[in-house]
Short mmCIF file of C-alpha atoms in Angstrom, two decimals:
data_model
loop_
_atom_site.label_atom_id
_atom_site.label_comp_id
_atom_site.label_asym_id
_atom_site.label_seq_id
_atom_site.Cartn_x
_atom_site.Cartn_y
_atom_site.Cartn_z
CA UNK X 17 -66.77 94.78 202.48
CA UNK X 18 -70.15 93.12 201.44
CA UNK X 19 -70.99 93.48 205.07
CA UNK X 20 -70.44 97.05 205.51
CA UNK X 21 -72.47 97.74 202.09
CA UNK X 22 -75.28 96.03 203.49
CA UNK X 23 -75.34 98.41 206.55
CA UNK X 24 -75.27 101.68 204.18
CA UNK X 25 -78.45 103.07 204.43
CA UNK X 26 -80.51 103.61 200.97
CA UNK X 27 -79.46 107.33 200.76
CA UNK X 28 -75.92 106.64 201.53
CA UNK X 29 -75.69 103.79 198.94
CA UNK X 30 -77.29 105.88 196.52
CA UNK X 31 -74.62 109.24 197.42
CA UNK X 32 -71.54 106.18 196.98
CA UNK X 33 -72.61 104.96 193.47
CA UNK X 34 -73.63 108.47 192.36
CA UNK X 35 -69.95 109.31 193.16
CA UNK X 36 -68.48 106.51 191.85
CA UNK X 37 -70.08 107.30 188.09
CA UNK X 38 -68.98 111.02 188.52
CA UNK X 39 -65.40 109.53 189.27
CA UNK X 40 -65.46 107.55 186.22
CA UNK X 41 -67.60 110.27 184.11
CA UNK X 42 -64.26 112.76 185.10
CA UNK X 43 -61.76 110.04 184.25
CA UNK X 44 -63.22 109.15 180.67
CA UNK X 45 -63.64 112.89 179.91
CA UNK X 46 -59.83 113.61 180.84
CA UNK X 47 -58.63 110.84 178.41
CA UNK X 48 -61.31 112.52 175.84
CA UNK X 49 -59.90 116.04 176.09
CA UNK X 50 -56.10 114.81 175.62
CA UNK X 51 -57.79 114.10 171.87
CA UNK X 52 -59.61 117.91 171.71
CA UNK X 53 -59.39 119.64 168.74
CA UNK X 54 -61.72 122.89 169.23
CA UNK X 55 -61.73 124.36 172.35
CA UNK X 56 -59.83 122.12 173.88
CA UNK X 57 -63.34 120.47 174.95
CA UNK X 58 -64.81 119.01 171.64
CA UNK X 59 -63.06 115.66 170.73
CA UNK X 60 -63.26 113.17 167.89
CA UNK X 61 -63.32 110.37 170.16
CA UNK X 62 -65.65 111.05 173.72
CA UNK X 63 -65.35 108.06 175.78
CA UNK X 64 -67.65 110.06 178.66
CA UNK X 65 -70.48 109.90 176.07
CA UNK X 66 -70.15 106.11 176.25
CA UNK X 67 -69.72 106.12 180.17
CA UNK X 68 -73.20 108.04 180.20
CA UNK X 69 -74.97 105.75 178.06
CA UNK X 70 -73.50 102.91 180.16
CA UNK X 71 -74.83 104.27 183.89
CA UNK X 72 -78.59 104.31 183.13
CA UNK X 73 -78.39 100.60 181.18
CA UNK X 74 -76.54 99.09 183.83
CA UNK X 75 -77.76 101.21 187.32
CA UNK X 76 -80.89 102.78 186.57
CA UNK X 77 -81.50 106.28 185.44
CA UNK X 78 -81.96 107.68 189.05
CA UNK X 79 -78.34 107.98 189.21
CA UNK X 80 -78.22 110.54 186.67
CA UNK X 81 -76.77 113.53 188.91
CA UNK X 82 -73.44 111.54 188.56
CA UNK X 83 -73.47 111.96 184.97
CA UNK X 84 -74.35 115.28 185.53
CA UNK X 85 -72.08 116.29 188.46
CA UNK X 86 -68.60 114.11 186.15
CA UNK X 87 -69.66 116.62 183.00
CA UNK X 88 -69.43 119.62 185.12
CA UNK X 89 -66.15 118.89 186.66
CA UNK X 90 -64.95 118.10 183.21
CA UNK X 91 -65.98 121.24 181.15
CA UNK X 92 -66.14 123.73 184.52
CA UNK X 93 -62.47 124.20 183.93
CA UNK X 94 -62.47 124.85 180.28
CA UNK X 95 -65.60 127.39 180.40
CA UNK X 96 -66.44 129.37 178.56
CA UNK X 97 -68.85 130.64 181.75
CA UNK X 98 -70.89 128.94 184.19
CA UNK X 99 -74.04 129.10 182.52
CA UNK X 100 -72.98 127.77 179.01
CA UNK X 101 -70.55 124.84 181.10
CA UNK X 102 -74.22 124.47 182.92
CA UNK X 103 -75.74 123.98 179.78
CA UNK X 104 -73.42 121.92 178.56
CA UNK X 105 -73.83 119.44 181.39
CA UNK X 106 -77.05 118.97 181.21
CA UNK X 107 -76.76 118.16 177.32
CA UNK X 108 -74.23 115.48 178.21
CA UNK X 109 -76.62 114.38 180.65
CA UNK X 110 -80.11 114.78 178.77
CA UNK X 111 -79.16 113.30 175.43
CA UNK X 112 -77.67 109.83 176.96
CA UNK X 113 -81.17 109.71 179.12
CA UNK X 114 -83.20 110.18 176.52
CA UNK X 115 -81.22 107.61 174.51
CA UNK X 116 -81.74 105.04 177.25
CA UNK X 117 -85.61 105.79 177.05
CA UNK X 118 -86.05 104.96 173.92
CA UNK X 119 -83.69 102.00 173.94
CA UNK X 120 -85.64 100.61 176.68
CA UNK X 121 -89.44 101.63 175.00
CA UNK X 122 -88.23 99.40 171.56
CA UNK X 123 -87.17 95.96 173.81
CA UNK X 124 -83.06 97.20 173.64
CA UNK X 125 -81.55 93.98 176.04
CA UNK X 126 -78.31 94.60 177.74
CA UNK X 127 -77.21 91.13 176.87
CA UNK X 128 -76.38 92.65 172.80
CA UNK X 129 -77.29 89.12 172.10
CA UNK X 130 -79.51 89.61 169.27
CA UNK X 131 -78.69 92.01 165.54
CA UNK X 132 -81.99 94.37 166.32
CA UNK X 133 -80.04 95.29 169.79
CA UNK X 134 -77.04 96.22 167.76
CA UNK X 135 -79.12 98.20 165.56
CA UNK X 136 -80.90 99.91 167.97
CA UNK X 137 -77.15 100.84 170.08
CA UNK X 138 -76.23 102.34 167.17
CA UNK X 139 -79.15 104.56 165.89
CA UNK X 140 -80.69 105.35 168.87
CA UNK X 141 -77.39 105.66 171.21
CA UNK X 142 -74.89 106.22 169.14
CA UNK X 143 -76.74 108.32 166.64
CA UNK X 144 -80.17 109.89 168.70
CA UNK X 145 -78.98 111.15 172.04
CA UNK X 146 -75.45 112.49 170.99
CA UNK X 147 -76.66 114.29 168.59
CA UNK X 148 -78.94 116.07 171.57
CA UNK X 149 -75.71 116.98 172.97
CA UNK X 150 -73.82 118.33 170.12
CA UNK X 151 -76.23 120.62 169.09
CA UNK X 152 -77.48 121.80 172.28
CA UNK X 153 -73.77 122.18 173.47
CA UNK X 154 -72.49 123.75 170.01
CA UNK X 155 -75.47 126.09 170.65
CA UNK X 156 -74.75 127.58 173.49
CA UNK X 157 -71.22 128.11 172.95
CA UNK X 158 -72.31 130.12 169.83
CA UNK X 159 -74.91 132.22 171.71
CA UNK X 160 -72.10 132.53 174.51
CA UNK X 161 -69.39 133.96 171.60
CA UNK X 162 -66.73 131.22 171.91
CA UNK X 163 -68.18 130.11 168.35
CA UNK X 164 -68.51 131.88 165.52
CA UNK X 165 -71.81 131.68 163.85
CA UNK X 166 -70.21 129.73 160.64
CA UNK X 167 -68.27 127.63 162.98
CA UNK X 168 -71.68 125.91 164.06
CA UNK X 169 -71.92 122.75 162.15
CA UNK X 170 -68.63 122.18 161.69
CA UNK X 171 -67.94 122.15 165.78
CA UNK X 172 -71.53 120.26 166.12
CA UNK X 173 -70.27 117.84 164.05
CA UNK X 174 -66.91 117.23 165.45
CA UNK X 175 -68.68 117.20 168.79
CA UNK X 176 -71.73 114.72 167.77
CA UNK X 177 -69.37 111.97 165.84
CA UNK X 178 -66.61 112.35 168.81
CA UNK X 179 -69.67 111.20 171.32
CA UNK X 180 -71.11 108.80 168.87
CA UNK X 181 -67.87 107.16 168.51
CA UNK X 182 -67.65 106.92 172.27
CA UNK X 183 -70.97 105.09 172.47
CA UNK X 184 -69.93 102.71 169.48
CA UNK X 185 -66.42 101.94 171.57
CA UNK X 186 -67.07 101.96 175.28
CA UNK X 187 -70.86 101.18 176.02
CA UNK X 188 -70.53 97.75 174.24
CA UNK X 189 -67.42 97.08 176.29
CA UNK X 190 -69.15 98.20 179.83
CA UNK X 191 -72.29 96.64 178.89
CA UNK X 192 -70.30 93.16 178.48
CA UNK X 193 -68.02 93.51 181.46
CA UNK X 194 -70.99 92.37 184.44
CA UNK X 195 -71.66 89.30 182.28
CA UNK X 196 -67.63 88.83 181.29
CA UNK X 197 -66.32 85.46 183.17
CA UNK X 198 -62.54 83.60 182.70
CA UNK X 199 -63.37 79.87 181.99
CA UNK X 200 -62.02 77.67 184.58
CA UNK X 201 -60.09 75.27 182.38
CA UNK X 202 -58.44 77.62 179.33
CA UNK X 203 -55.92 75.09 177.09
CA UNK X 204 -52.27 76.73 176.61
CA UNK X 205 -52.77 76.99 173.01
CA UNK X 206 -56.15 79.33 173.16
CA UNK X 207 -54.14 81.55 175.58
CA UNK X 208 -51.30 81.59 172.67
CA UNK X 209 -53.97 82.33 170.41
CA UNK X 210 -55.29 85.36 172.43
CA UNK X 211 -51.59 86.66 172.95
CA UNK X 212 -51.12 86.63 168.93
CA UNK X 213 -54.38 88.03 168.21
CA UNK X 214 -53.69 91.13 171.16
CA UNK X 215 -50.13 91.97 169.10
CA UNK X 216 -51.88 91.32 165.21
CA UNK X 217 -54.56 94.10 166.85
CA UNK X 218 -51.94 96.31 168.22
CA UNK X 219 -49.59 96.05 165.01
CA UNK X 220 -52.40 96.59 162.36
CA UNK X 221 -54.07 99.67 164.53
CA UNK X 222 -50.30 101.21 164.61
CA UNK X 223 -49.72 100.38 160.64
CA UNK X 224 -52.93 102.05 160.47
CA UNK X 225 -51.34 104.95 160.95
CA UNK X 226 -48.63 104.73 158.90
CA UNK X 227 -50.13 105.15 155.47
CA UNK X 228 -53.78 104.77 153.43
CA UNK X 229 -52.72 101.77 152.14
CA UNK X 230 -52.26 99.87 155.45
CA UNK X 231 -55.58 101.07 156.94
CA UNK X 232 -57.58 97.75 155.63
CA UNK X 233 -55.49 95.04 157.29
CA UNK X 234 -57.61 96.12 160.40
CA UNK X 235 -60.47 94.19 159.20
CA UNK X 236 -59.08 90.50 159.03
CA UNK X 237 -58.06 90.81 162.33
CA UNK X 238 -61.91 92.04 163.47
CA UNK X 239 -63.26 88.99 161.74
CA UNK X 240 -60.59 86.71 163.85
CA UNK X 241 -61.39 88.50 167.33
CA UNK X 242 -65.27 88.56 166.75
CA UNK X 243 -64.88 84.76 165.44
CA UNK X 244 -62.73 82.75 168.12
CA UNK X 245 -63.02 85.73 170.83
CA UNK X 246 -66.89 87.08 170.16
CA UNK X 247 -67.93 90.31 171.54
CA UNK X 248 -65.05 90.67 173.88
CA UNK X 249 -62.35 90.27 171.24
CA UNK X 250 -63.97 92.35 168.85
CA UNK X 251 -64.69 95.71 170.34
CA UNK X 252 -61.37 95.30 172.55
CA UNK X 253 -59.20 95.49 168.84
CA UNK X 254 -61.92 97.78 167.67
CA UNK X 255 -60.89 100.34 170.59
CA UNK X 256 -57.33 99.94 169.36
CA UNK X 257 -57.63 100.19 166.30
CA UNK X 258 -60.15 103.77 166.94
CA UNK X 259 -57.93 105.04 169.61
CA UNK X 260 -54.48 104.78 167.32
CA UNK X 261 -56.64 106.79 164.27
CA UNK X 262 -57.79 109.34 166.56
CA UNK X 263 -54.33 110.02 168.26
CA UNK X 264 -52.91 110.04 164.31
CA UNK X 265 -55.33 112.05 162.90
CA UNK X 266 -55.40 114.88 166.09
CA UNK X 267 -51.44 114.86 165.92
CA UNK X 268 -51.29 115.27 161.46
CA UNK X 269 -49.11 111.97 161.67
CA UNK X 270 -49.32 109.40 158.93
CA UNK X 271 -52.31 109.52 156.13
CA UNK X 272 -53.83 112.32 157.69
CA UNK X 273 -51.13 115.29 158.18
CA UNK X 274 -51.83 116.36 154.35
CA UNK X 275 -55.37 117.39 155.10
CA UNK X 276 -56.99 120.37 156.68
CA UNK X 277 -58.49 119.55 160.31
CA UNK X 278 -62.28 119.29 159.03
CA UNK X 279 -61.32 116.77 156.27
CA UNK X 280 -58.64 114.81 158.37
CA UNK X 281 -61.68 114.75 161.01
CA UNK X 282 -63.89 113.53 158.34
CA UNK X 283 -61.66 110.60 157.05
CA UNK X 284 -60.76 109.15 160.39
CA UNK X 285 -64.28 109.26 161.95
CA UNK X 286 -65.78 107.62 159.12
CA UNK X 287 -63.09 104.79 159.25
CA UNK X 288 -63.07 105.03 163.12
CA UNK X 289 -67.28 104.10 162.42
CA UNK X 290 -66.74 101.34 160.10
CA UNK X 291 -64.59 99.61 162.09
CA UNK X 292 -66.28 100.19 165.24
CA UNK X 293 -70.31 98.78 163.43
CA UNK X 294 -68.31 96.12 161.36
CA UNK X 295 -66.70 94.75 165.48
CA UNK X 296 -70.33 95.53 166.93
CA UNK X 297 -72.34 93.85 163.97
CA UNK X 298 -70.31 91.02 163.34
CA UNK X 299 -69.71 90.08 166.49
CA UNK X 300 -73.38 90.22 167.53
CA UNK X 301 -73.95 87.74 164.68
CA UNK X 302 -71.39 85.13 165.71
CA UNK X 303 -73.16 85.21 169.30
CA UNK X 304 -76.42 84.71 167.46
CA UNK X 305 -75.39 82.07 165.91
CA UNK X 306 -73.90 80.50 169.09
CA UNK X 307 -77.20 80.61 170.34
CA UNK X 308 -79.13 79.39 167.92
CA UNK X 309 -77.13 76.47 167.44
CA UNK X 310 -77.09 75.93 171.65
CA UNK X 311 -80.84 75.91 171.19
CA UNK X 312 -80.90 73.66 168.46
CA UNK X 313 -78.40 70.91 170.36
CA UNK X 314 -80.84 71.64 173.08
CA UNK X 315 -83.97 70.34 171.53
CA UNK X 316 -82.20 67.85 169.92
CA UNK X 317 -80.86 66.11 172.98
CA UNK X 318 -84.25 66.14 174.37
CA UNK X 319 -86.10 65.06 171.19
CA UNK X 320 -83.48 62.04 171.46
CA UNK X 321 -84.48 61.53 175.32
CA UNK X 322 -88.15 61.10 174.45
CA UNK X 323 -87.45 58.64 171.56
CA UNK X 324 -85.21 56.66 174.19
CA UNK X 325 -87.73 56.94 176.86
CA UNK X 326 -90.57 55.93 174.80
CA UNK X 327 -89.34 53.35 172.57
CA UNK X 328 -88.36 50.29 175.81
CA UNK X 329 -92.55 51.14 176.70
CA UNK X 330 -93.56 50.32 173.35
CA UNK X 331 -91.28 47.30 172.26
CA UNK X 332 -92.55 46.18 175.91
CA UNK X 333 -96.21 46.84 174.63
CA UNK X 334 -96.00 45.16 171.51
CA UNK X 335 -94.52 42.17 173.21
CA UNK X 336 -97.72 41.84 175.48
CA UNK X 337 -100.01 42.68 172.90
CA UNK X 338 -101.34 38.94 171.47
CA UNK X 339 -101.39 38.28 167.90
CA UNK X 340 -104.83 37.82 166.47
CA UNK X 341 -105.45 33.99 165.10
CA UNK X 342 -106.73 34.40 161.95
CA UNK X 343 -110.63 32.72 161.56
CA UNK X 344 -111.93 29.66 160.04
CA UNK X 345 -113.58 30.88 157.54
CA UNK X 346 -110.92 33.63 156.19
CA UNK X 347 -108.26 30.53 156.04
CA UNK X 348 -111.19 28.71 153.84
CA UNK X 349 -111.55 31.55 151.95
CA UNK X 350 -107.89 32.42 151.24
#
């Protein structure tokens, strides 16, 4: 396989990957429009926005026309026309670019390794370039007359948290994954500990659902997955616990069917958000730490090389060095 991906030539490698992100652009916009809630296009939870974000961070931005080509596939069936699906496309494909532009222009490192990154992910990504794509994709469908006028910022905002909470849930994740390794040696009891801590996140995110009450008991279990599990852990139960609101909230089940569609979209986003910064931050943090403290260990086992090093050279030193005789005439004059 390597072998016969060496022989592609540059144009054919670069027609194979473009393809490959309009594959997975398609996929994560089908799971996204199970969730729609106006037009059957606009969802509260866009996991495509996240894949978008993802391609230029990880492959470059010159594969943009899969972006492009996944968002037309996606919308070209649910129209309204060519042009405004057109326009749409190149919204979902503009906004995530220009995200990644200014991510990259203010130091933004893959590696989420350091709180300013985190920042950055979420006011640039999550909150800069979507909202490129709501509006300019809210827009057109107005001009177009699939919108009313006074539907406008209602749908844009539907449309700009559903792609922000798509950033906040799946571009952590895919940034993660190249870097994401199985240690070789992994004790029974820490795989006992990550089965317990995959059913707390799956029981919590479905008691979630159940009643207002209930939603809180999502948060002990972030601070467990972000503390023995780190960013892996953490945004993994924070996709639960998102996906279980969303599918609540767009189906009136649980602490949400008593509310009109704007406010039940309005309650579950903003918990959706918390959850999803409070996984991103905190976890972010603990890996900060980690590192600090490697560093630290670090300089401390070298600081205690160079002591043992150096010490042998000067005991040896001293014991070469002659002691002075004291003089005549200072015994006399003690």
């Amino acid at each position: 396989m390597r072998l016969a991906a060496r022989q592609l030539s540059p144009a054919a490698h670069w027609c194979l990957i473009v393809l490959c992100v309009t594959v997975c652009y398609f996929a994560a916009g089908q799971i996204g429009i199970q969730w729609a809630i106006v037009r059957d296009q606009i969802s509260p939870l866009w996991p495509a926005a996240g894949v978008a974000l993802a391609v230029p961070m990880l492959l470059g931005p010159r594969f943009w026309p899969g972006i492009f080509l996944g968002a037309l596939l996606t919308n070209i069936a649910l129209g309204p026309s060519l042009v405004t699906v057109l326009v749409i496309s190149s919204g979902n494909t503009i906004g995530p670019l220009l995200a990644y532009a200014v991510l990259r222009r203010l130091g933004f490192r893959n590696q989420l390794d350091r709180l300013p990154d985190a920042v950055l992910l979420v006011a640039v990504g999550a909150a800069g370039g979507t909202a490129v794509s709501a509006v300019l994709g809210t827009g057109v469908l107005v001009l177009d007359g699939a919108l009313s006028p006074g539907d406008f910022w209602a749908t844009a905002l539907v449309w700009w948290t559903g792609d922000a909470m798509g950033v906040l849930t799946i571009t952590p994740l895919l940034l993660l994954a190249p870097r994401f390794r199985l240690p070789a040696e992994v004790p029974l009891a820490r795989w006992g500990e990550a089965v317990a801590l995959a059913f707390c996140g799956l029981g919590t995110a479905i008691l979630a659902t159940a009643t207002a009450s209930k939603l809180f008991l999502v948060f002990p279990v972030l601070v467990w997955a972000a503390l023995r599990f780190r960013q892996a852990g953490a945004l993994l139960c924070s996709l639960c616990a998102c996906s279980s609101t969303v599918f609540a909230a767009v189906h009136g089940i649980g602490p949400y069917g008593s509310y009109e569609l704007a406010t039940r979209m309005l309650h579950v986003q903003a918990f959706d958000a918390t959850v999803a910064l409070t996984a991103l931050t905190l976890s972010t943090i603990v890996l900060q730490r980690d590192r600090a403290t490697a560093e630290i260990t670090d300089a401390w086992r070298q600081i205690t090389e160079m002591v043992d090093l150096i010490a042998p050279r000067q005991s040896l030193r001293s014991a070469m060095t002659p002691q002075r005789e004291p003089d005549t005439d200072d015994e006399l004059a003690g």
